[in-house]
mmCIF file of C-alpha atoms in Angstrom:
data_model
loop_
_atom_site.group_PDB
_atom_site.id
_atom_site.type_symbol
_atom_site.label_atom_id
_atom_site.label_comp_id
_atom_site.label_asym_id
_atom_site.label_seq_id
_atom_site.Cartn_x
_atom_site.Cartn_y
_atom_site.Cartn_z
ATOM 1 C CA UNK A 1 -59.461 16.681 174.952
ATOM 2 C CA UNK A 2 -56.663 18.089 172.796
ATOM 3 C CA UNK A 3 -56.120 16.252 169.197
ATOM 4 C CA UNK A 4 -53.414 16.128 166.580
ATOM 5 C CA UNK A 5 -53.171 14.627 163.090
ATOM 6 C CA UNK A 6 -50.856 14.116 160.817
ATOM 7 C CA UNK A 7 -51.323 13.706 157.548
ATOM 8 C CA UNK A 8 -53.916 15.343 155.123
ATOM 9 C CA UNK A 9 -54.662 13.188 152.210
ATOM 10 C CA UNK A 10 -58.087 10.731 152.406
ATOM 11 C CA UNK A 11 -58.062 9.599 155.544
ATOM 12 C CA UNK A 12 -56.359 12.389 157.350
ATOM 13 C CA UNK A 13 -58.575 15.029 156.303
ATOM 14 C CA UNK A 14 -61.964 12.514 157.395
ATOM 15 C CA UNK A 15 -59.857 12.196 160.571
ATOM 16 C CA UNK A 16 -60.002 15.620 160.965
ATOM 17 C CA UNK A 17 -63.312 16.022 160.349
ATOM 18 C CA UNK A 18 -64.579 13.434 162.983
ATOM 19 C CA UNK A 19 -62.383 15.012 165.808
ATOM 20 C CA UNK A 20 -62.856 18.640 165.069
ATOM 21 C CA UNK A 21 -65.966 20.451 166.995
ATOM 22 C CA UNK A 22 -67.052 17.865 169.036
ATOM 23 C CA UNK A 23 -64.626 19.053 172.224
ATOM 24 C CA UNK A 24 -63.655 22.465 173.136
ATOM 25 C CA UNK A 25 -60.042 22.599 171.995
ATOM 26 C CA UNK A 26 -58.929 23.034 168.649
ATOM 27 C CA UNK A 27 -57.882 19.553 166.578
ATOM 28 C CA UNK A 28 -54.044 20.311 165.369
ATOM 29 C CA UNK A 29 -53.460 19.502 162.058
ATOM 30 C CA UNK A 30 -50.212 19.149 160.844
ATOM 31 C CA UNK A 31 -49.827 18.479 156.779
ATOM 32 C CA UNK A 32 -46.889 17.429 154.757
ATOM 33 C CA UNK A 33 -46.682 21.151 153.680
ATOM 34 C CA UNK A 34 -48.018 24.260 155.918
ATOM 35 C CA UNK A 35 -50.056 24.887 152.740
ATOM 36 C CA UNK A 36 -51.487 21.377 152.937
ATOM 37 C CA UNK A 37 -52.230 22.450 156.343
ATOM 38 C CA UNK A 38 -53.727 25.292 155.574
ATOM 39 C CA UNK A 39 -56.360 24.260 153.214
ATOM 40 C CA UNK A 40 -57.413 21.529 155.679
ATOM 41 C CA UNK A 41 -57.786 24.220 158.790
ATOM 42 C CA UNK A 42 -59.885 26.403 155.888
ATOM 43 C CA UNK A 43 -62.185 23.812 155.347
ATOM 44 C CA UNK A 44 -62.768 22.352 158.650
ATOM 45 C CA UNK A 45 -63.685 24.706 161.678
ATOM 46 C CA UNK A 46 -62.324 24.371 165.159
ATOM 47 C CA UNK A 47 -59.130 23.418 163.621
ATOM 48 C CA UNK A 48 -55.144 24.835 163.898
ATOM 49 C CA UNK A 49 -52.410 24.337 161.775
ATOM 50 C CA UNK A 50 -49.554 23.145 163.541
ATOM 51 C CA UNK A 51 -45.918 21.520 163.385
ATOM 52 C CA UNK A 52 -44.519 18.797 165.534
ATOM 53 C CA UNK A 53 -43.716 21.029 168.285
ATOM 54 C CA UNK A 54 -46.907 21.945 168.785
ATOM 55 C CA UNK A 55 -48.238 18.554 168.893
ATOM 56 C CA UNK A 56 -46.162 17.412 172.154
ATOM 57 C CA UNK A 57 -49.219 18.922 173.893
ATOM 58 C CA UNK A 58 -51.404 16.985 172.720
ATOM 59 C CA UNK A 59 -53.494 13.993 174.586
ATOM 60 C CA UNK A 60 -53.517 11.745 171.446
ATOM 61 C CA UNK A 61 -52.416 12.113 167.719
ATOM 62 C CA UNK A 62 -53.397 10.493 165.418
ATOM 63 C CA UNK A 63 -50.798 9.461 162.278
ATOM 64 C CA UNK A 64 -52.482 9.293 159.072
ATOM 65 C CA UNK A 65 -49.289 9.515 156.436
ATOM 66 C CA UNK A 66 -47.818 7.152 154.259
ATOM 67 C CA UNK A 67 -46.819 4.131 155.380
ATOM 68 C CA UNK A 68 -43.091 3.771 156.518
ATOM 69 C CA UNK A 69 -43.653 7.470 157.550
ATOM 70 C CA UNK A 70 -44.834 6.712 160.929
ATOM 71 C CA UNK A 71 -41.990 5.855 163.524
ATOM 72 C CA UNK A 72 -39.592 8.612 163.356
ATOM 73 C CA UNK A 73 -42.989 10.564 164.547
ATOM 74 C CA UNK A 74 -44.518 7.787 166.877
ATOM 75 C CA UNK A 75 -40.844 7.860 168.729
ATOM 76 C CA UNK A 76 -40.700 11.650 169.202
ATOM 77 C CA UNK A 77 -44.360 11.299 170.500
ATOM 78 C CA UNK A 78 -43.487 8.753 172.683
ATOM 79 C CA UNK A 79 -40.897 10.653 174.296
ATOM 80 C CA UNK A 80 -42.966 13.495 174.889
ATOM 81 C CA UNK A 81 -45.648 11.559 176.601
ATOM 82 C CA UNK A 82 -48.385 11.885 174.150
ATOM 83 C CA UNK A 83 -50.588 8.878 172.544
ATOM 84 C CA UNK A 84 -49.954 7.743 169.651
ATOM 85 C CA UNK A 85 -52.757 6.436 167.390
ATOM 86 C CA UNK A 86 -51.172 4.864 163.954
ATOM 87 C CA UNK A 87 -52.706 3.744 160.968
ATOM 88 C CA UNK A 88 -49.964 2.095 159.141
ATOM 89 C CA UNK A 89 -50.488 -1.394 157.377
ATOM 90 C CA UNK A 90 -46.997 -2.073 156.803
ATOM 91 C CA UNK A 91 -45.695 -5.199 158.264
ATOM 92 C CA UNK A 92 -41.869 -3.620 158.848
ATOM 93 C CA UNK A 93 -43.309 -0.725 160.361
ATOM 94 C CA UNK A 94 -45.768 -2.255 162.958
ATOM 95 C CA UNK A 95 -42.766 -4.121 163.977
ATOM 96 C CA UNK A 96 -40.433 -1.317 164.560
ATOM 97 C CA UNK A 97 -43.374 0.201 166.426
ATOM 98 C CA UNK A 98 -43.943 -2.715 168.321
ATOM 99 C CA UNK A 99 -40.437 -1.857 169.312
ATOM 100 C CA UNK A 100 -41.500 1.012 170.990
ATOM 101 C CA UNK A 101 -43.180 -1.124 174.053
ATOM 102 C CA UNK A 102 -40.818 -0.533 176.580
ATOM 103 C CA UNK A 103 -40.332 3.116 175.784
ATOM 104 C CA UNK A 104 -44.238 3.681 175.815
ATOM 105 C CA UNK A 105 -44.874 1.756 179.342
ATOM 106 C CA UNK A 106 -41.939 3.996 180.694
ATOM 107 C CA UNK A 107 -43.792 7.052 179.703
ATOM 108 C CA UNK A 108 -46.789 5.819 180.601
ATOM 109 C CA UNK A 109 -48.311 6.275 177.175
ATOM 110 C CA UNK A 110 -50.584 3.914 174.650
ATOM 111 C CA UNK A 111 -48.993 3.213 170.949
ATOM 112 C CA UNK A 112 -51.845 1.896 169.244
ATOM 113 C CA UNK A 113 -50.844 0.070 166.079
ATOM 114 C CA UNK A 114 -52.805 -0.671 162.588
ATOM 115 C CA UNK A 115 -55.538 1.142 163.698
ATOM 116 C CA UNK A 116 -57.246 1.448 159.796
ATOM 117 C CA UNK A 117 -59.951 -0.818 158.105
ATOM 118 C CA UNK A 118 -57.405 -3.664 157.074
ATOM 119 C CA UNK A 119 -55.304 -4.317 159.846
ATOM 120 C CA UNK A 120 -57.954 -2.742 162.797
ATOM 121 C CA UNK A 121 -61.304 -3.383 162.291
ATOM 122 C CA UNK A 122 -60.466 -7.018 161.053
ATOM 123 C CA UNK A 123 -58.561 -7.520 164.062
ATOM 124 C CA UNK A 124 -61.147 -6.177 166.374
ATOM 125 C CA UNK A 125 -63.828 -8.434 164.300
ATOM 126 C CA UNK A 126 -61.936 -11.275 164.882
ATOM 127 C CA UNK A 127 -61.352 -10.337 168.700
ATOM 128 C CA UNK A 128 -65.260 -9.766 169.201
ATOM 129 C CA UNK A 129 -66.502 -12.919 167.357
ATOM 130 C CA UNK A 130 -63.525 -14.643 169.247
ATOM 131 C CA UNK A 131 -66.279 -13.666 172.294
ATOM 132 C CA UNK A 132 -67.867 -17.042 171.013
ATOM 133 C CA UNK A 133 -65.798 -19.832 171.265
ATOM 134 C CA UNK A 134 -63.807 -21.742 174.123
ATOM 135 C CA UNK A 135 -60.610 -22.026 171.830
ATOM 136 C CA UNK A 136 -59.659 -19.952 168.835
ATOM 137 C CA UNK A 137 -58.032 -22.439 166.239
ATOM 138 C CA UNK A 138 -57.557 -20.505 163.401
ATOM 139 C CA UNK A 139 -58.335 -16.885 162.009
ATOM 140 C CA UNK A 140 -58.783 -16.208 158.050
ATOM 141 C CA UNK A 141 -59.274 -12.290 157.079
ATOM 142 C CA UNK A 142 -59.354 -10.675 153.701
ATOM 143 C CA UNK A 143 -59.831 -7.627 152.225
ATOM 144 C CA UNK A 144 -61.241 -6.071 149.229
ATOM 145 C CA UNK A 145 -60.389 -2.225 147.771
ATOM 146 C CA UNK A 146 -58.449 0.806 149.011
ATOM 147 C CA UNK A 147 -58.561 4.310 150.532
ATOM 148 C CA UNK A 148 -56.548 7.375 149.384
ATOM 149 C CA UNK A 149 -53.359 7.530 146.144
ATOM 150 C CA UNK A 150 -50.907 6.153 149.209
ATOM 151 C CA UNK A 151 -53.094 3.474 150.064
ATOM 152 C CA UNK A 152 -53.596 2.056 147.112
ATOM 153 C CA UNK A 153 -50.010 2.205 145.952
ATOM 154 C CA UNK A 154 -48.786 0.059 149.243
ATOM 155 C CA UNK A 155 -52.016 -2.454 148.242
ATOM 156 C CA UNK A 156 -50.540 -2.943 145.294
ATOM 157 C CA UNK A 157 -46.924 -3.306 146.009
ATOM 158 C CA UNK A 158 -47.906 -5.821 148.797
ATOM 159 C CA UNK A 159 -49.325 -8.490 146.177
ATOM 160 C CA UNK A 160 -45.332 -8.622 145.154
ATOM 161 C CA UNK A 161 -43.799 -8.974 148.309
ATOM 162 C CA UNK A 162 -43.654 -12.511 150.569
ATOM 163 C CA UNK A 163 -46.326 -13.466 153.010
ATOM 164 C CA UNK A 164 -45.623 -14.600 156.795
ATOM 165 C CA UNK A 165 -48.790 -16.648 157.699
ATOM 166 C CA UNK A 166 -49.353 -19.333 160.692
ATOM 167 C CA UNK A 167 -49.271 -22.937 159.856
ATOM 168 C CA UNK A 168 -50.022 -25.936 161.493
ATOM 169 C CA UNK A 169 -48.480 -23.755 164.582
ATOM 170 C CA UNK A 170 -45.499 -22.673 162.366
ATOM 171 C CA UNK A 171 -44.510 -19.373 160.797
ATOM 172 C CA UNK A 172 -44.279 -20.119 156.993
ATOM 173 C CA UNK A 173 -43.416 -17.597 154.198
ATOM 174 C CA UNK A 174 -45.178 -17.943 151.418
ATOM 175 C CA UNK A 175 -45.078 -15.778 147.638
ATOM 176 C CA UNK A 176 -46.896 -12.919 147.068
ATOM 177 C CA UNK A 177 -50.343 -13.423 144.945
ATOM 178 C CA UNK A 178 -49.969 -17.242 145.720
ATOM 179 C CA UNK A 179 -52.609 -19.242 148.092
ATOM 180 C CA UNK A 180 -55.846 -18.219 146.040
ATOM 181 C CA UNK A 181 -58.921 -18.356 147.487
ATOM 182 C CA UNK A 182 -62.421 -17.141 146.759
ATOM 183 C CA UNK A 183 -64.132 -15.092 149.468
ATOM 184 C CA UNK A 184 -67.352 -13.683 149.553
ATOM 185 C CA UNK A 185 -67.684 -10.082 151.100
ATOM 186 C CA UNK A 186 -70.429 -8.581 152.101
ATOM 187 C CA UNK A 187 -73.215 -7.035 149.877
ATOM 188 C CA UNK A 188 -73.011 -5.448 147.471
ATOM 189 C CA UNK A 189 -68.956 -5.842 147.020
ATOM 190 C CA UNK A 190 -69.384 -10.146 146.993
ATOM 191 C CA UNK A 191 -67.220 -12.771 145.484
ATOM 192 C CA UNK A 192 -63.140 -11.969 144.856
ATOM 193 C CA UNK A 193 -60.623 -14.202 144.594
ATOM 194 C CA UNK A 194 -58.182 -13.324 147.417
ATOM 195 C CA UNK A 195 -54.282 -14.104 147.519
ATOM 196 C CA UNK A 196 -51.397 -13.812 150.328
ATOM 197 C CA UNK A 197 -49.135 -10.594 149.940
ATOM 198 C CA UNK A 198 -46.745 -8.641 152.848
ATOM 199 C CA UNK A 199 -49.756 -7.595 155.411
ATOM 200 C CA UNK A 200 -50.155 -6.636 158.916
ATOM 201 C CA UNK A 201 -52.772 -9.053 160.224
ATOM 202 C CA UNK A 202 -51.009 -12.098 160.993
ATOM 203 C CA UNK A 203 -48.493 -10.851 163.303
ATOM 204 C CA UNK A 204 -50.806 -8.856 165.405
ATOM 205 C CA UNK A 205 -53.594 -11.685 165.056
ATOM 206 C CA UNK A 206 -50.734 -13.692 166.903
ATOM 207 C CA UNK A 207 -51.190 -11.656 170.101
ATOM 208 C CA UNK A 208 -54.715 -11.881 170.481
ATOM 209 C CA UNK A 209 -54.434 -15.950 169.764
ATOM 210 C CA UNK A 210 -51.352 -16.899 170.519
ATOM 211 C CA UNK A 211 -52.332 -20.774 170.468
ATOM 212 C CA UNK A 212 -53.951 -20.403 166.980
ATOM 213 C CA UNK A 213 -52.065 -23.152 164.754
ATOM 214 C CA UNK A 214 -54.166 -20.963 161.469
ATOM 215 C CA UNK A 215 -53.632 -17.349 160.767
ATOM 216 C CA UNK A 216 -53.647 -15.891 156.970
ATOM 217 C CA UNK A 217 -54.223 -12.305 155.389
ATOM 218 C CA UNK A 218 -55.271 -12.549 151.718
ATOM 219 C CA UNK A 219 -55.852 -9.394 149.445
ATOM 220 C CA UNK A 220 -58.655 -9.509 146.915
ATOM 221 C CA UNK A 221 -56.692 -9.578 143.195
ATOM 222 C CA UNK A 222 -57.555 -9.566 139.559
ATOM 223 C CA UNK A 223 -55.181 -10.792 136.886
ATOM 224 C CA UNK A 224 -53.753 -7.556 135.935
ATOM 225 C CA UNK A 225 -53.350 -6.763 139.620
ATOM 226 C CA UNK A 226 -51.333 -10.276 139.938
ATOM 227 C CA UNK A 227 -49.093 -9.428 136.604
ATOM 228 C CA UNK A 228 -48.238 -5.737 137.631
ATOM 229 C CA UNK A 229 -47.916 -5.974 141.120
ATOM 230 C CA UNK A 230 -44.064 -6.151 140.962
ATOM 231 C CA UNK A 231 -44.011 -2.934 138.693
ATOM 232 C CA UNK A 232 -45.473 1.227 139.519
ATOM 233 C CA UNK A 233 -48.930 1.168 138.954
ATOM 234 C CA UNK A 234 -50.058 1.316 135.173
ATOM 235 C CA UNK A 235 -52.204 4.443 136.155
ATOM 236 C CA UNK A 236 -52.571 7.070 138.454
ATOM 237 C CA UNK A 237 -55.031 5.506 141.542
ATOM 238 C CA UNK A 238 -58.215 7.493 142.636
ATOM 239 C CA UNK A 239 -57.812 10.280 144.985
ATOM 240 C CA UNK A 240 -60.779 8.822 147.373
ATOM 241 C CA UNK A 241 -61.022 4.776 146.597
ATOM 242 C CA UNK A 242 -64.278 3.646 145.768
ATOM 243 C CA UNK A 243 -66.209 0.698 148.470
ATOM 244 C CA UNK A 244 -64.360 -1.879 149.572
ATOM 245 C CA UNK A 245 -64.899 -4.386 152.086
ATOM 246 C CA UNK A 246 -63.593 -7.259 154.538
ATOM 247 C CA UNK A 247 -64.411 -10.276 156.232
ATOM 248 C CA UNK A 248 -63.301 -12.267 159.034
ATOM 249 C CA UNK A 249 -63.683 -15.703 159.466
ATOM 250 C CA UNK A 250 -62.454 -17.667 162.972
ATOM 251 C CA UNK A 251 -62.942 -21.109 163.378
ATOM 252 C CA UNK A 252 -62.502 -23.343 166.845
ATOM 253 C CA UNK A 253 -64.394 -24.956 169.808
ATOM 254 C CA UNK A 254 -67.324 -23.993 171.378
ATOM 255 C CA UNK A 255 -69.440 -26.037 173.862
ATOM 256 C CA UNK A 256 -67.216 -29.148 172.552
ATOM 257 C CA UNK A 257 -68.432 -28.590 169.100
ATOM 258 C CA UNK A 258 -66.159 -27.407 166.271
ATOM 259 C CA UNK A 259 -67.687 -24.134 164.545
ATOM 260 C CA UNK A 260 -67.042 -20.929 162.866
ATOM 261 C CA UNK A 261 -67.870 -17.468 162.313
ATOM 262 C CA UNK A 262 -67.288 -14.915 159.823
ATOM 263 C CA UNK A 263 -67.905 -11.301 160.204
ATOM 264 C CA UNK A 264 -67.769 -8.349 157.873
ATOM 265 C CA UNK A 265 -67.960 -4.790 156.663
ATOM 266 C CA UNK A 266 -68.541 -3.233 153.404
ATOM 267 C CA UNK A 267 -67.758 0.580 153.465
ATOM 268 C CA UNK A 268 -65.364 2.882 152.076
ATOM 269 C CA UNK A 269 -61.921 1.779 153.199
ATOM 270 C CA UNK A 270 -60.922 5.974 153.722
ATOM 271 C CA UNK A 271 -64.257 6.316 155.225
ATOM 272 C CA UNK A 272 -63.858 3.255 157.720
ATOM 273 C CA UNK A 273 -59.837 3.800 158.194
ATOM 274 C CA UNK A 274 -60.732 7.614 159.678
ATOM 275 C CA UNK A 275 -63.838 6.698 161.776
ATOM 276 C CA UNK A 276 -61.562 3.628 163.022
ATOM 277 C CA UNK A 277 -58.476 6.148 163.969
ATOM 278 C CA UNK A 278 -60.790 9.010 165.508
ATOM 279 C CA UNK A 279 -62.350 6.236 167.863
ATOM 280 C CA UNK A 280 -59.222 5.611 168.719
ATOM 281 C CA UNK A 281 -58.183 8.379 169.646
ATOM 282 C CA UNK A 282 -61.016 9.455 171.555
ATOM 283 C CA UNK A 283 -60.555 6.013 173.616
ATOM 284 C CA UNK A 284 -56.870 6.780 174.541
ATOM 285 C CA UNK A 285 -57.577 10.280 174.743
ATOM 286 C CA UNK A 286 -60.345 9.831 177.910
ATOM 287 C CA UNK A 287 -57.917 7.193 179.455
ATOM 288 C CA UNK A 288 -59.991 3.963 178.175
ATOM 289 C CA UNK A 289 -57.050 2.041 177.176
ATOM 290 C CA UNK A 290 -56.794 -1.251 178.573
ATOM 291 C CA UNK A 291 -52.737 -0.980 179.047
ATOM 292 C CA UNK A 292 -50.169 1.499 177.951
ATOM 293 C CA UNK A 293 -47.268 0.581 175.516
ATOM 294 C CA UNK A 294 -47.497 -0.748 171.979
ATOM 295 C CA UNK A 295 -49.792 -2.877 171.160
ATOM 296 C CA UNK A 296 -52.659 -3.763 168.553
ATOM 297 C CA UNK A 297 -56.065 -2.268 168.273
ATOM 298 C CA UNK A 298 -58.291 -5.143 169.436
ATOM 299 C CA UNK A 299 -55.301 -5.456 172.594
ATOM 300 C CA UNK A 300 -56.302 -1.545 173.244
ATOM 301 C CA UNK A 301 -60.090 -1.232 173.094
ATOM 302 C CA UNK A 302 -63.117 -3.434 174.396
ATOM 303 C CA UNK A 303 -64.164 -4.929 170.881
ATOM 304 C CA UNK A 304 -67.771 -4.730 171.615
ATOM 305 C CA UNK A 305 -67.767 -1.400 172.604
ATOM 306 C CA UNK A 306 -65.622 -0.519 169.791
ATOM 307 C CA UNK A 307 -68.571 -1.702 167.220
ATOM 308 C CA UNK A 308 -70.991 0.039 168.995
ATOM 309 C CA UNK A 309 -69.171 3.566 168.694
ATOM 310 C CA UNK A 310 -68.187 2.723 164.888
ATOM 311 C CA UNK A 311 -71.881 1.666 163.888
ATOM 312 C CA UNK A 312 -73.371 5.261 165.726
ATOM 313 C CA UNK A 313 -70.867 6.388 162.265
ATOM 314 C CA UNK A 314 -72.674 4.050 160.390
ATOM 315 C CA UNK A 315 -70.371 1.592 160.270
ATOM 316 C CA UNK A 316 -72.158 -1.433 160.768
ATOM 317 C CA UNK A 317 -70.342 -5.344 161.034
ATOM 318 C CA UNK A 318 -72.560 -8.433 159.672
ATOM 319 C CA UNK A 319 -73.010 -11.636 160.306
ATOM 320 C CA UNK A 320 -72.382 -14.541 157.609
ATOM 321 C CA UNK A 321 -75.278 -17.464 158.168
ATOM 322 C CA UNK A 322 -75.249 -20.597 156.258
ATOM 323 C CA UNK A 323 -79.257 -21.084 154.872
ATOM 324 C CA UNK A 324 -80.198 -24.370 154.227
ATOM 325 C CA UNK A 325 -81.704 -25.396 150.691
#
């Protein structure tokens, strides 16, 4: 299997890491600078620095640069005839690559869209514990912390910027940092209130439940978050992020009964967003996509299958369960 990446900041350098030395051919890595490159193929062996040329050989690649960043590459890809794996969370950009169906079943290639912690793994949760029910009524999913400097900046310019969520079977917009809610996450991150802001999930939550009349995306948020959100961020973030965590709740019929289930992860959202994106791209790379063009995570991958690859990397989903008193 031949790899690219692009992009060497948090996640793109764990990208790197997970695809490099597992497969005979060298993972090409391809920075925002050759000297970014270079420090990357230093540090990680059975590695190449390379441009964009270089990647049109390539079986998948993986994009792992800022957000808005990714379709001028994804289309080039496209055209070439190489899978595309992208981790962007913003809502305008998953649409534009969305865009890029027809194109990609043409070629005959997979575009595999918000493939990160938050969109990704929440909507491949929410696919798997979908497994359980008869009808899907509504899907809930939050999310709690933030990966590299780029992440964090688009986590907190999202707060500030409208929310699309599914209503009583209607597309609503709502304001950013309104509908508060508390949700617990998983040990040890727990209780956060959560509030709508311009993310992903909803409108690729849509394709996996089309008859849902429910679908939100919150984004845990203190007060300072909620008062700066509309403003550059006070101070510089964290190079790596610290834990984070989401959850996923879906709600509908099973069996004739009305029930739920909520599902989550607590794990470094760089660490989770790179061994989500590398499983990707192994899947597309060894032909295991379930269709070509663009199209969501959970529409790309078997969801149970999925888990059981991330939680061999120690990435391990729970189970909320109600105890009685």
């Amino acid at each position: 299997m031949r790899f690219g990446v692009v992009g060497t900041g948090a996640v793109g350098r764990r990208v790197v890491r997970l695809l490099a030395g597992e497969d005979a051919e060298p993972v090409a890595v391809c920075g925002r600078s050759p000297a970014a490159s270079a420090e990357v193929v230093r540090a990680v062996p059975a590695t190449v620095a390379a441009g964009l040329s270089d990647l049109l050989g390539t079986d998948a690649v993986v994009l792992a640069t800022p957000a808005g960043t990714h379709w001028p590459l994804a289309v080039q890809l496209v055209r070439a005839g190489v899978a595309v794996v992208s981790t962007s969370e913003g809502p305008a950009e998953v649409r534009g690559l969305l865009a890029l169906d027809s194109t990609a079943r043409e070629r005959g290639v997979p575009v595999v869209l918000g493939a990160a912690f938050s969109p990704g793994l929440t909507c491949v949760l929410a696919a798997h514990a979908a497994s359980w029910f008869d009808t899907v009524a509504a899907v809930h999913v939050a999310r709690q912390g933030t990966g590299g400097p780029a992440c964090a900046r688009r986590y907190h310019a999202a707060l500030g910027r409208p929310a699309w969520i599914r209503s009583g079977g209607r597309w609503l917009r709502r304001r950013g940092g309104s509908g508060r809610e508390l949700c617990w996450f998983p040990d040890p991150v727990g209780p956060a209130d959560c509030y709508f802001g311009a993310l992903a999930e909803p409108q690729l939550l849509i394709r996996l439940f089309p008859s849902a009349s429910e679908i939100t995306a919150r984004r845990a948020a203190d007060r300072q978050d909620r008062l700066t959100c509309r403003l550059p961020m006070l101070s510089p973030p964290h190079p790596e992020g610290g834990l984070g965590a989401v959850r996923v709740s879906v709600s509908g019929e099973a069996q004739g009964e009305s029930t739920q289930r909520v599902l989550g992860v607590a794990h470094n959202p760089a660490a989770a967003c790179a061994a989500v994106a590398a499983s990707a791209a192994r899947c597309l790379a060894a032909g295991e996509a379930e269709r070509n063009g663009a199209v969501g995570l959970a529409e790309a991958i078997d969801p149970l299958r999925f888990l059981s690859a991330l939680t061999e990397r120690g990435i391990a989903p729970v189970i909320f369960e109600g105890v009685g008193l």
